[in-house]
PDB file of C-alpha atoms in Angstrom:
ATOM      1  CA  MET A   1      45.043  22.544 -93.576  1.00 40.00           C
ATOM      2  CA  SER A   2      43.048  25.476 -93.901  1.00 40.00           C
ATOM      3  CA  ALA A   3      39.640  25.669 -93.814  1.00 39.00           C
ATOM      4  CA  SER A   4      38.849  26.444 -97.172  1.00 39.00           C
ATOM      5  CA  VAL A   5      41.193  23.797 -98.957  1.00 47.00           C
ATOM      6  CA  GLU A   6      39.597  21.468 -96.440  1.00 61.00           C
ATOM      7  CA  LYS A   7      38.004  18.379 -97.879  1.00 81.00           C
ATOM      8  CA  LYS A   8      34.788  18.414 -97.873  1.00 90.00           C
ATOM      9  CA  ILE A   9      32.454  16.035 -96.446  1.00 94.00           C
ATOM     10  CA  LYS A  10      30.833  13.416 -99.197  1.00 96.00           C
ATOM     11  CA  ALA A  11      27.444  12.992 -98.373  1.00 97.00           C
ATOM     12  CA  LEU A  12      24.420  10.832-100.539  1.00 98.00           C
ATOM     13  CA  ILE A  13      20.498  12.216 -99.898  1.00 98.00           C
ATOM     14  CA  VAL A  14      17.335   9.850 -99.364  1.00 98.00           C
ATOM     15  CA  ASP A  15      14.371  11.094 -99.774  1.00 97.00           C
ATOM     16  CA  ASP A  16      11.379   9.784-101.377  1.00 96.00           C
ATOM     17  CA  GLU A  17      10.418  13.567-102.350  1.00 95.00           C
ATOM     18  CA  ALA A  18      12.304  15.141-105.216  1.00 96.00           C
ATOM     19  CA  PRO A  19      11.321  18.276-103.653  1.00 95.00           C
ATOM     20  CA  ALA A  20      12.785  17.383-100.440  1.00 95.00           C
ATOM     21  CA  ARG A  21      15.967  16.122-102.386  1.00 96.00           C
ATOM     22  CA  ARG A  22      16.248  19.449-103.713  1.00 95.00           C
ATOM     23  CA  SER A  23      15.990  21.562-100.648  1.00 95.00           C
ATOM     24  CA  LEU A  24      18.315  19.541 -98.860  1.00 96.00           C
ATOM     25  CA  LYS A  25      21.254  19.467-101.829  1.00 96.00           C
ATOM     26  CA  HIS A  26      20.987  23.226-102.220  1.00 95.00           C
ATOM     27  CA  ARG A  27      21.141  24.464 -98.259  1.00 94.00           C
ATOM     28  CA  LEU A  28      24.426  22.197 -98.031  1.00 95.00           C
ATOM     29  CA  GLY A  29      25.699  22.762-101.067  1.00 92.00           C
ATOM     30  CA  ARG A  30      25.764  26.981 -99.330  1.00 92.00           C
ATOM     31  CA  SER A  31      27.384  25.326 -96.266  1.00 89.00           C
ATOM     32  CA  GLY A  32      30.578  24.905 -97.690  1.00 88.00           C
ATOM     33  CA  CYS A  33      31.590  21.587 -95.980  1.00 90.00           C
ATOM     34  CA  VAL A  34      29.604  19.040 -98.010  1.00 95.00           C
ATOM     35  CA  ASP A  35      29.550  18.021-101.455  1.00 96.00           C
ATOM     36  CA  VAL A  36      26.078  15.715-102.548  1.00 97.00           C
ATOM     37  CA  ILE A  37      27.655  13.225-104.430  1.00 97.00           C
ATOM     38  CA  ALA A  38      24.473  11.056-105.536  1.00 97.00           C
ATOM     39  CA  GLU A  39      21.055  11.183-104.569  1.00 98.00           C
ATOM     40  CA  ALA A  40      18.516   8.205-103.917  1.00 98.00           C
ATOM     41  CA  ARG A  41      14.642   7.978-104.094  1.00 97.00           C
ATOM     42  CA  ASP A  42      13.982   4.664-102.082  1.00 96.00           C
ATOM     43  CA  GLY A  43      15.622   2.684 -99.269  1.00 96.00           C
ATOM     44  CA  ARG A  44      16.631   0.343-101.701  1.00 96.00           C
ATOM     45  CA  GLU A  45      18.324   2.776-104.464  1.00 97.00           C
ATOM     46  CA  ALA A  46      20.499   4.194-101.025  1.00 97.00           C
ATOM     47  CA  VAL A  47      21.711   0.730 -99.831  1.00 97.00           C
ATOM     48  CA  GLY A  48      23.014   0.278-103.417  1.00 97.00           C
ATOM     49  CA  LYS A  49      24.231   3.581-103.846  1.00 97.00           C
ATOM     50  CA  ILE A  50      25.801   3.568 -99.646  1.00 96.00           C
ATOM     51  CA  ARG A  51      27.695   0.550-101.179  1.00 95.00           C
ATOM     52  CA  ALA A  52      29.091   1.655-104.677  1.00 95.00           C
ATOM     53  CA  LEU A  53      29.644   4.878-103.276  1.00 96.00           C
ATOM     54  CA  ALA A  54      30.843   4.967-100.015  1.00 94.00           C
ATOM     55  CA  PRO A  55      30.038   8.595 -99.013  1.00 95.00           C
ATOM     56  CA  ASP A  56      30.949   9.768 -95.805  1.00 94.00           C
ATOM     57  CA  ALA A  57      27.660  10.483 -94.388  1.00 95.00           C
ATOM     58  CA  VAL A  58      24.020   9.929 -95.722  1.00 96.00           C
ATOM     59  CA  PHE A  59      20.802  12.471 -94.788  1.00 97.00           C
ATOM     60  CA  LEU A  60      18.083   9.755 -94.567  1.00 95.00           C
ATOM     61  CA  ASP A  61      14.336  10.045 -94.521  1.00 94.00           C
ATOM     62  CA  ILE A  62      12.771   7.588 -92.425  1.00 89.00           C
ATOM     63  CA  GLN A  63       9.588   7.590 -93.630  1.00 89.00           C
ATOM     64  CA  MET A  64       9.561   6.424 -97.584  1.00 92.00           C
ATOM     65  CA  PRO A  65       7.329   3.123 -99.287  1.00 91.00           C
ATOM     66  CA  GLY A  66       8.828   0.262 -99.283  1.00 92.00           C
ATOM     67  CA  MET A  67      11.803  -0.011 -97.476  1.00 93.00           C
ATOM     68  CA  SER A  68      12.368   2.583 -94.476  1.00 90.00           C
ATOM     69  CA  GLY A  69      15.872   4.997 -93.549  1.00 90.00           C
ATOM     70  CA  PHE A  70      15.437   2.386 -90.778  1.00 87.00           C
ATOM     71  CA  ASP A  71      15.894  -0.999 -92.945  1.00 91.00           C
ATOM     72  CA  VAL A  72      17.848   0.733 -94.106  1.00 92.00           C
ATOM     73  CA  ILE A  73      20.650   0.349 -91.404  1.00 88.00           C
ATOM     74  CA  ARG A  74      19.291  -2.756 -90.770  1.00 88.00           C
ATOM     75  CA  GLU A  75      20.172  -4.399 -94.470  1.00 91.00           C
ATOM     76  CA  LEU A  76      23.738  -2.276 -93.721  1.00 89.00           C
ATOM     77  CA  ARG A  77      24.035  -3.440 -90.132  1.00 82.00           C
ATOM     78  CA  ASN A  78      27.089  -5.969 -90.550  1.00 82.00           C
ATOM     79  CA  GLU A  79      29.417  -3.200 -92.609  1.00 84.00           C
ATOM     80  CA  VAL A  80      31.103  -0.286 -92.049  1.00 81.00           C
ATOM     81  CA  LEU A  81      28.903   2.650 -91.460  1.00 85.00           C
ATOM     82  CA  PRO A  82      28.920   6.185 -93.013  1.00 90.00           C
ATOM     83  CA  SER A  83      27.708   8.894 -90.763  1.00 90.00           C
ATOM     84  CA  ILE A  84      23.933   9.219 -90.362  1.00 91.00           C
ATOM     85  CA  ILE A  85      21.533  11.516 -90.004  1.00 92.00           C
ATOM     86  CA  PHE A  86      18.208  11.020 -90.018  1.00 90.00           C
ATOM     87  CA  VAL A  87      15.818  13.360 -91.616  1.00 90.00           C
ATOM     88  CA  THR A  88      11.761  12.840 -90.682  1.00 85.00           C
ATOM     89  CA  ALA A  89       8.440  14.546 -90.411  1.00 82.00           C
ATOM     90  CA  LEU A  90       7.518  12.801 -87.065  1.00 74.00           C
ATOM     91  CA  ASP A  91       9.345  14.157 -83.830  1.00 67.00           C
ATOM     92  CA  GLU A  92       8.758  10.144 -82.538  1.00 60.00           C
ATOM     93  CA  PRO A  93      11.474   7.972 -84.153  1.00 51.00           C
ATOM     94  CA  ALA A  94      13.532  10.019 -82.963  1.00 55.00           C
ATOM     95  CA  VAL A  95      14.469   7.372 -80.176  1.00 47.00           C
ATOM     96  CA  ARG A  96      14.536   5.087 -82.507  1.00 57.00           C
ATOM     97  CA  ALA A  97      17.265   6.945 -84.362  1.00 53.00           C
ATOM     98  CA  PHE A  98      19.717   7.703 -81.794  1.00 53.00           C
ATOM     99  CA  GLU A  99      19.423   3.862 -80.961  1.00 50.00           C
ATOM    100  CA  ALA A 100      20.179   3.381 -84.688  1.00 56.00           C
ATOM    101  CA  ASN A 101      23.504   5.346 -83.692  1.00 61.00           C
ATOM    102  CA  ALA A 102      22.367   8.169 -85.953  1.00 74.00           C
ATOM    103  CA  ILE A 103      24.114  11.441 -84.811  1.00 79.00           C
ATOM    104  CA  ASP A 104      21.429  13.117 -85.299  1.00 82.00           C
ATOM    105  CA  TYR A 105      18.024  13.467 -86.966  1.00 82.00           C
ATOM    106  CA  LEU A 106      16.388  16.787 -88.235  1.00 87.00           C
ATOM    107  CA  LEU A 107      12.745  17.380 -88.326  1.00 86.00           C
ATOM    108  CA  LYS A 108      10.953  18.309 -91.512  1.00 88.00           C
ATOM    109  CA  PRO A 109      10.506  21.145 -92.498  1.00 89.00           C
ATOM    110  CA  VAL A 110      14.147  21.361 -91.250  1.00 90.00           C
ATOM    111  CA  LYS A 111      15.589  25.318 -89.496  1.00 89.00           C
ATOM    112  CA  ASP A 112      18.661  26.421 -90.639  1.00 89.00           C
ATOM    113  CA  ASP A 113      20.138  26.646 -87.111  1.00 87.00           C
ATOM    114  CA  ARG A 114      19.154  22.261 -86.442  1.00 88.00           C
ATOM    115  CA  LEU A 115      20.794  22.018 -90.327  1.00 91.00           C
ATOM    116  CA  GLU A 116      23.705  23.680 -88.535  1.00 88.00           C
ATOM    117  CA  ARG A 117      23.552  22.094 -85.616  1.00 87.00           C
ATOM    118  CA  ALA A 118      23.592  18.634 -87.701  1.00 87.00           C
ATOM    119  CA  LEU A 119      26.538  20.002 -89.480  1.00 90.00           C
ATOM    120  CA  ALA A 120      28.699  20.566 -86.653  1.00 87.00           C
ATOM    121  CA  LYS A 121      28.155  16.770 -85.151  1.00 85.00           C
ATOM    122  CA  LEU A 122      29.020  15.876 -88.588  1.00 89.00           C
ATOM    123  CA  ARG A 123      31.801  17.167 -88.456  1.00 86.00           C
ATOM    124  CA  VAL A 124      33.258  16.411 -85.702  1.00 82.00           C
ATOM    125  CA  GLN A 125      32.549  13.073 -85.991  1.00 81.00           C
ATOM    126  CA  GLN A 126      33.921  13.006 -89.368  1.00 83.00           C
ATOM    127  CA  SER A 127      37.506  14.552 -87.817  1.00 79.00           C
ATOM    128  CA  GLN A 128      37.149  11.856 -84.861  1.00 77.00           C
ATOM    129  CA  ARG A 129      37.043   8.800 -87.817  1.00 75.00           C
ATOM    130  CA  LYS A 130      40.253  10.269 -89.376  1.00 74.00           C
ATOM    131  CA  ARG A 131      41.819  10.114 -86.233  1.00 69.00           C
ATOM    132  CA  GLN A 132      41.057   6.878 -85.334  1.00 67.00           C
ATOM    133  CA  ALA A 133      41.904   5.390 -88.734  1.00 66.00           C
ATOM    134  CA  GLN A 134      45.125   7.245 -88.493  1.00 64.00           C
ATOM    135  CA  ARG A 135      45.424   5.946 -84.892  1.00 62.00           C
ATOM    136  CA  ASN A 136      44.221   2.394 -86.315  1.00 61.00           C
ATOM    137  CA  LYS A 137      46.850   2.281 -89.477  1.00 65.00           C
ATOM    138  CA  LEU A 138      49.430   3.248 -86.376  1.00 62.00           C
ATOM    139  CA  LEU A 139      48.553   0.628 -83.926  1.00 60.00           C
ATOM    140  CA  LYS A 140      49.508  -1.898 -86.882  1.00 61.00           C
ATOM    141  CA  VAL A 141      52.613  -0.383 -87.848  1.00 58.00           C
ATOM    142  CA  LEU A 142      53.505  -0.763 -84.002  1.00 58.00           C
ATOM    143  CA  SER A 143      52.017  -4.433 -84.277  1.00 58.00           C
ATOM    144  CA  ASP A 144      54.573  -5.521 -87.530  1.00 60.00           C
ATOM    145  CA  LEU A 145      57.192  -3.998 -85.687  1.00 59.00           C
ATOM    146  CA  THR A 146      57.089  -5.746 -81.707  1.00 56.00           C
ATOM    147  CA  GLY A 147      55.228  -8.871 -83.050  1.00 55.00           C
ATOM    148  CA  GLY A 148      52.495  -8.151 -80.599  1.00 51.00           C
ATOM    149  CA  PRO A 149      48.572  -8.300 -81.114  1.00 53.00           C
ATOM    150  CA  LEU A 150      46.483  -5.383 -81.795  1.00 48.00           C
ATOM    151  CA  GLU A 151      44.005  -5.851 -79.296  1.00 50.00           C
ATOM    152  CA  ARG A 152      47.153  -6.194 -76.654  1.00 49.00           C
ATOM    153  CA  LEU A 153      48.585  -2.459 -77.500  1.00 46.00           C
ATOM    154  CA  SER A 154      45.160  -0.899 -77.853  1.00 51.00           C
ATOM    155  CA  GLU A 155      44.313  -2.365 -74.122  1.00 52.00           C
ATOM    156  CA  ALA A 156      47.987  -0.656 -72.836  1.00 49.00           C
ATOM    157  CA  GLU A 157      46.965   2.570 -74.286  1.00 51.00           C
ATOM    158  CA  GLU A 158      43.355   2.244 -72.789  1.00 50.00           C
ATOM    159  CA  GLN A 159      45.326   1.528 -69.356  1.00 51.00           C
ATOM    160  CA  GLY A 160      46.881   4.674 -69.867  1.00 47.00           C
ATOM    161  CA  ALA A 161      44.102   6.636 -70.475  1.00 46.00           C
ATOM    162  CA  GLU A 162      43.117   5.349 -67.288  1.00 47.00           C
ATOM    163  CA  SER A 163      45.874   6.113 -65.350  1.00 46.00           C
ATOM    164  CA  ILE A 164      45.171   9.603 -66.463  1.00 38.00           C
ATOM    165  CA  GLN A 165      42.069   9.993 -65.232  1.00 43.00           C
ATOM    166  CA  ARG A 166      42.665   9.246 -62.238  1.00 41.00           C
ATOM    167  CA  LYS A 167      45.496  11.774 -62.417  1.00 41.00           C
ATOM    168  CA  GLU A 168      43.371  14.634 -63.947  1.00 44.00           C
ATOM    169  CA  PRO A 169      40.237  15.077 -61.853  1.00 46.00           C
ATOM    170  CA  ALA A 170      39.386  17.639 -63.574  1.00 74.00           C
ATOM    171  CA  ARG A 171      39.542  16.449 -67.020  1.00 83.00           C
ATOM    172  CA  LEU A 172      36.715  14.543 -69.082  1.00 86.00           C
ATOM    173  CA  ALA A 173      37.480  12.080 -71.152  1.00 85.00           C
ATOM    174  CA  ILE A 174      35.513  11.801 -74.628  1.00 84.00           C
ATOM    175  CA  ARG A 175      36.110   8.327 -75.837  1.00 78.00           C
ATOM    176  CA  ASP A 176      35.124   7.436 -79.395  1.00 67.00           C
ATOM    177  CA  GLY A 177      35.350   3.850 -79.867  1.00 62.00           C
ATOM    178  CA  GLY A 178      39.475   2.852 -79.067  1.00 64.00           C
ATOM    179  CA  HIS A 179      40.109   6.833 -79.645  1.00 71.00           C
ATOM    180  CA  THR A 180      40.371   9.270 -75.952  1.00 78.00           C
ATOM    181  CA  THR A 181      39.557  12.931 -75.810  1.00 83.00           C
ATOM    182  CA  TRP A 182      41.131  14.867 -72.348  1.00 85.00           C
ATOM    183  CA  VAL A 183      38.750  18.065 -72.186  1.00 89.00           C
ATOM    184  CA  LYS A 184      39.096  20.246 -69.092  1.00 89.00           C
ATOM    185  CA  GLN A 185      36.695  20.719 -67.554  1.00 90.00           C
ATOM    186  CA  GLU A 186      37.305  24.263 -66.705  1.00 90.00           C
ATOM    187  CA  ASP A 187      37.576  24.683 -70.706  1.00 91.00           C
ATOM    188  CA  ILE A 188      34.000  23.851 -71.269  1.00 93.00           C
ATOM    189  CA  ASP A 189      31.374  26.207 -72.307  1.00 93.00           C
ATOM    190  CA  TRP A 190      28.726  24.694 -72.057  1.00 93.00           C
ATOM    191  CA  ILE A 191      27.119  21.204 -72.669  1.00 94.00           C
ATOM    192  CA  ASP A 192      23.062  20.463 -74.821  1.00 90.00           C
ATOM    193  CA  ALA A 193      21.840  16.981 -75.005  1.00 87.00           C
ATOM    194  CA  ALA A 194      20.205  14.733 -78.395  1.00 78.00           C
ATOM    195  CA  GLY A 195      18.152  11.572 -76.535  1.00 72.00           C
ATOM    196  CA  ASP A 196      21.369   9.884 -75.005  1.00 72.00           C
ATOM    197  CA  TYR A 197      24.387  11.757 -77.267  1.00 82.00           C
ATOM    198  CA  MET A 198      25.750  15.101 -75.570  1.00 87.00           C
ATOM    199  CA  CYS A 199      27.348  18.086 -77.527  1.00 88.00           C
ATOM    200  CA  VAL A 200      30.175  19.147 -75.479  1.00 91.00           C
ATOM    201  CA  HIS A 201      31.081  22.691 -75.627  1.00 91.00           C
ATOM    202  CA  ALA A 202      34.654  23.710 -75.342  1.00 90.00           C
ATOM    203  CA  GLY A 203      37.491  26.416 -77.299  1.00 84.00           C
ATOM    204  CA  GLY A 204      35.255  26.779 -80.083  1.00 83.00           C
ATOM    205  CA  MET A 205      34.864  23.132 -80.592  1.00 86.00           C
ATOM    206  CA  THR A 206      31.917  20.260 -80.210  1.00 85.00           C
ATOM    207  CA  HIS A 207      32.591  17.056 -79.182  1.00 85.00           C
ATOM    208  CA  ILE A 208      29.742  14.383 -79.038  1.00 85.00           C
ATOM    209  CA  MET A 209      29.885  11.679 -76.345  1.00 85.00           C
ATOM    210  CA  ARG A 210      27.585   9.157 -76.020  1.00 83.00           C
ATOM    211  CA  MET A 211      26.381   9.001 -72.270  1.00 85.00           C
ATOM    212  CA  THR A 212      23.401   9.932 -70.175  1.00 86.00           C
ATOM    213  CA  MET A 213      22.433  13.352 -68.687  1.00 86.00           C
ATOM    214  CA  LYS A 214      22.547  12.368 -65.121  1.00 85.00           C
ATOM    215  CA  ARG A 215      25.567  10.119 -65.573  1.00 85.00           C
ATOM    216  CA  LEU A 216      27.647  12.977 -67.318  1.00 87.00           C
ATOM    217  CA  GLU A 217      26.747  15.524 -64.256  1.00 85.00           C
ATOM    218  CA  ALA A 218      27.992  12.953 -61.749  1.00 83.00           C
ATOM    219  CA  GLU A 219      31.523  13.929 -63.791  1.00 84.00           C
ATOM    220  CA  LEU A 220      31.702  17.485 -63.973  1.00 87.00           C
ATOM    221  CA  ASP A 221      33.517  19.329 -61.340  1.00 84.00           C
ATOM    222  CA  PRO A 222      30.854  21.136 -59.304  1.00 80.00           C
ATOM    223  CA  ASP A 223      32.723  24.137 -59.050  1.00 77.00           C
ATOM    224  CA  HIS A 224      32.527  25.160 -62.480  1.00 82.00           C
ATOM    225  CA  LEU A 225      29.750  22.772 -64.622  1.00 89.00           C
ATOM    226  CA  HIS A 226      25.931  23.449 -62.978  1.00 88.00           C
ATOM    227  CA  ARG A 227      23.379  21.897 -65.015  1.00 89.00           C
ATOM    228  CA  ILE A 228      20.636  24.714 -65.528  1.00 88.00           C
ATOM    229  CA  HIS A 229      18.121  22.843 -67.906  1.00 89.00           C
ATOM    230  CA  ARG A 230      16.918  19.318 -68.144  1.00 88.00           C
ATOM    231  CA  SER A 231      19.079  19.618 -71.433  1.00 90.00           C
ATOM    232  CA  THR A 232      21.674  22.085 -70.450  1.00 92.00           C
ATOM    233  CA  ILE A 233      24.620  22.406 -68.414  1.00 93.00           C
ATOM    234  CA  ILE A 234      27.087  25.039 -68.508  1.00 92.00           C
ATOM    235  CA  ASN A 235      29.996  26.986 -67.248  1.00 91.00           C
ATOM    236  CA  VAL A 236      29.012  29.528 -64.645  1.00 88.00           C
ATOM    237  CA  LYS A 237      32.154  31.208 -65.192  1.00 87.00           C
ATOM    238  CA  ARG A 238      31.245  31.539 -68.383  1.00 88.00           C
ATOM    239  CA  VAL A 239      28.092  33.911 -67.747  1.00 87.00           C
ATOM    240  CA  LYS A 240      28.046  36.686 -69.133  1.00 86.00           C
ATOM    241  CA  ASN A 241      25.254  38.582 -68.388  1.00 85.00           C
ATOM    242  CA  MET A 242      21.178  37.587 -68.042  1.00 84.00           C
ATOM    243  CA  ARG A 243      18.107  38.592 -68.004  1.00 84.00           C
ATOM    244  CA  SER A 244      14.736  37.669 -66.769  1.00 82.00           C
ATOM    245  CA  HIS A 245      11.891  36.340 -68.620  1.00 80.00           C
ATOM    246  CA  ILE A 246       8.346  34.494 -67.477  1.00 80.00           C
ATOM    247  CA  ASN A 247       7.629  32.539 -64.905  1.00 77.00           C
ATOM    248  CA  GLY A 248      10.401  32.699 -62.755  1.00 76.00           C
ATOM    249  CA  GLU A 249      12.879  31.537 -65.637  1.00 83.00           C
ATOM    250  CA  TYR A 250      16.242  33.274 -67.046  1.00 84.00           C
ATOM    251  CA  PHE A 251      18.617  33.253 -70.479  1.00 87.00           C
ATOM    252  CA  LEU A 252      22.114  33.479 -69.537  1.00 88.00           C
ATOM    253  CA  THR A 253      25.002  34.712 -72.340  1.00 89.00           C
ATOM    254  CA  LEU A 254      27.903  33.046 -72.397  1.00 90.00           C
ATOM    255  CA  ASP A 255      31.053  34.928 -73.277  1.00 87.00           C
ATOM    256  CA  SER A 256      31.023  32.951 -76.209  1.00 86.00           C
ATOM    257  CA  GLY A 257      28.126  34.875 -77.099  1.00 86.00           C
ATOM    258  CA  HIS A 258      25.159  31.474 -76.883  1.00 88.00           C
ATOM    259  CA  THR A 259      22.503  32.726 -75.265  1.00 89.00           C
ATOM    260  CA  VAL A 260      20.555  29.524 -72.948  1.00 89.00           C
ATOM    261  CA  LYS A 261      17.741  29.136 -70.775  1.00 88.00           C
ATOM    262  CA  LEU A 262      17.944  28.595 -66.843  1.00 88.00           C
ATOM    263  CA  SER A 263      14.850  26.599 -65.968  1.00 86.00           C
ATOM    264  CA  ARG A 264      13.114  27.688 -62.694  1.00 84.00           C
ATOM    265  CA  SER A 265      13.259  24.008 -60.909  1.00 83.00           C
ATOM    266  CA  TYR A 266      16.766  24.531 -61.595  1.00 81.00           C
ATOM    267  CA  ARG A 267      17.202  27.901 -60.288  1.00 77.00           C
ATOM    268  CA  HIS A 268      18.362  26.697 -56.938  1.00 71.00           C
ATOM    269  CA  LYS A 269      21.860  25.533 -58.585  1.00 66.00           C
ATOM    270  CA  LEU A 270      22.764  29.112 -59.424  1.00 68.00           C
ATOM    271  CA  ARG A 271      20.995  31.535 -56.599  1.00 64.00           C
ATOM    272  CA  HIS A 272      24.075  33.313 -56.057  1.00 58.00           C
ATOM    273  CA  LEU A 273      24.015  34.429 -59.210  1.00 55.00           C
ATOM    274  CA  LEU A 274      20.218  35.617 -59.461  1.00 49.00           C
ATOM    275  CA  PRO A 275      19.335  39.438 -58.215  1.00 45.00           C
TER     276      PRO A 275
END
């Protein structure tokens, strides 16, 4: 299906400030991938609309009178949640946002590049959820045909995936629920971190995985991938050019056109590239 006719993501905007709702609705409308189906002025109204409308995603303000954004998640904790992107005026709630399994958080006033990044994560998660739903349907059909329980079929699939991982050490396993995507490490362009979530950029796609940067770094092939910043890993073979910055730092431009910063504390890892 082409991008022009691809089904849009149904979104709910929750914010107690009307100007903030209007601004975000306008910007999401311009994105071309989101259809804002409703708005809510407070947490209680948000809970009702999430249950009634089943949106794909919710842009959820954290600081609201009465029921906060975190309270909304707590109220719905035993139900199937839509994708959550928190919107906040304070940077401190970031850790709690990710603990609540939000895919991202946006700091007010929301910058265009941060909104684009959040939407990229949202599209990835929606695609993964669609694949997971299709997988569950397939497992259900197989269970009906074979008479075996879903759990046993799922375990067999996991064992097969682990076997592939042992045979293909140069691949990165990106798991989302019961679904595993295998990405060749040599195809990875760069990886950036948002809390304990890693955004793996490869082949024009962004894959999201929950893992610490330290743990992920230990799984990567040092022939290709190196950490150059506390929140960035790059494929050194994708570096197109570089320019010096202040305090011994450098800006590296990748083949994709994306620019990343090499911090002074990681210079020794790329000393063979430096002048």
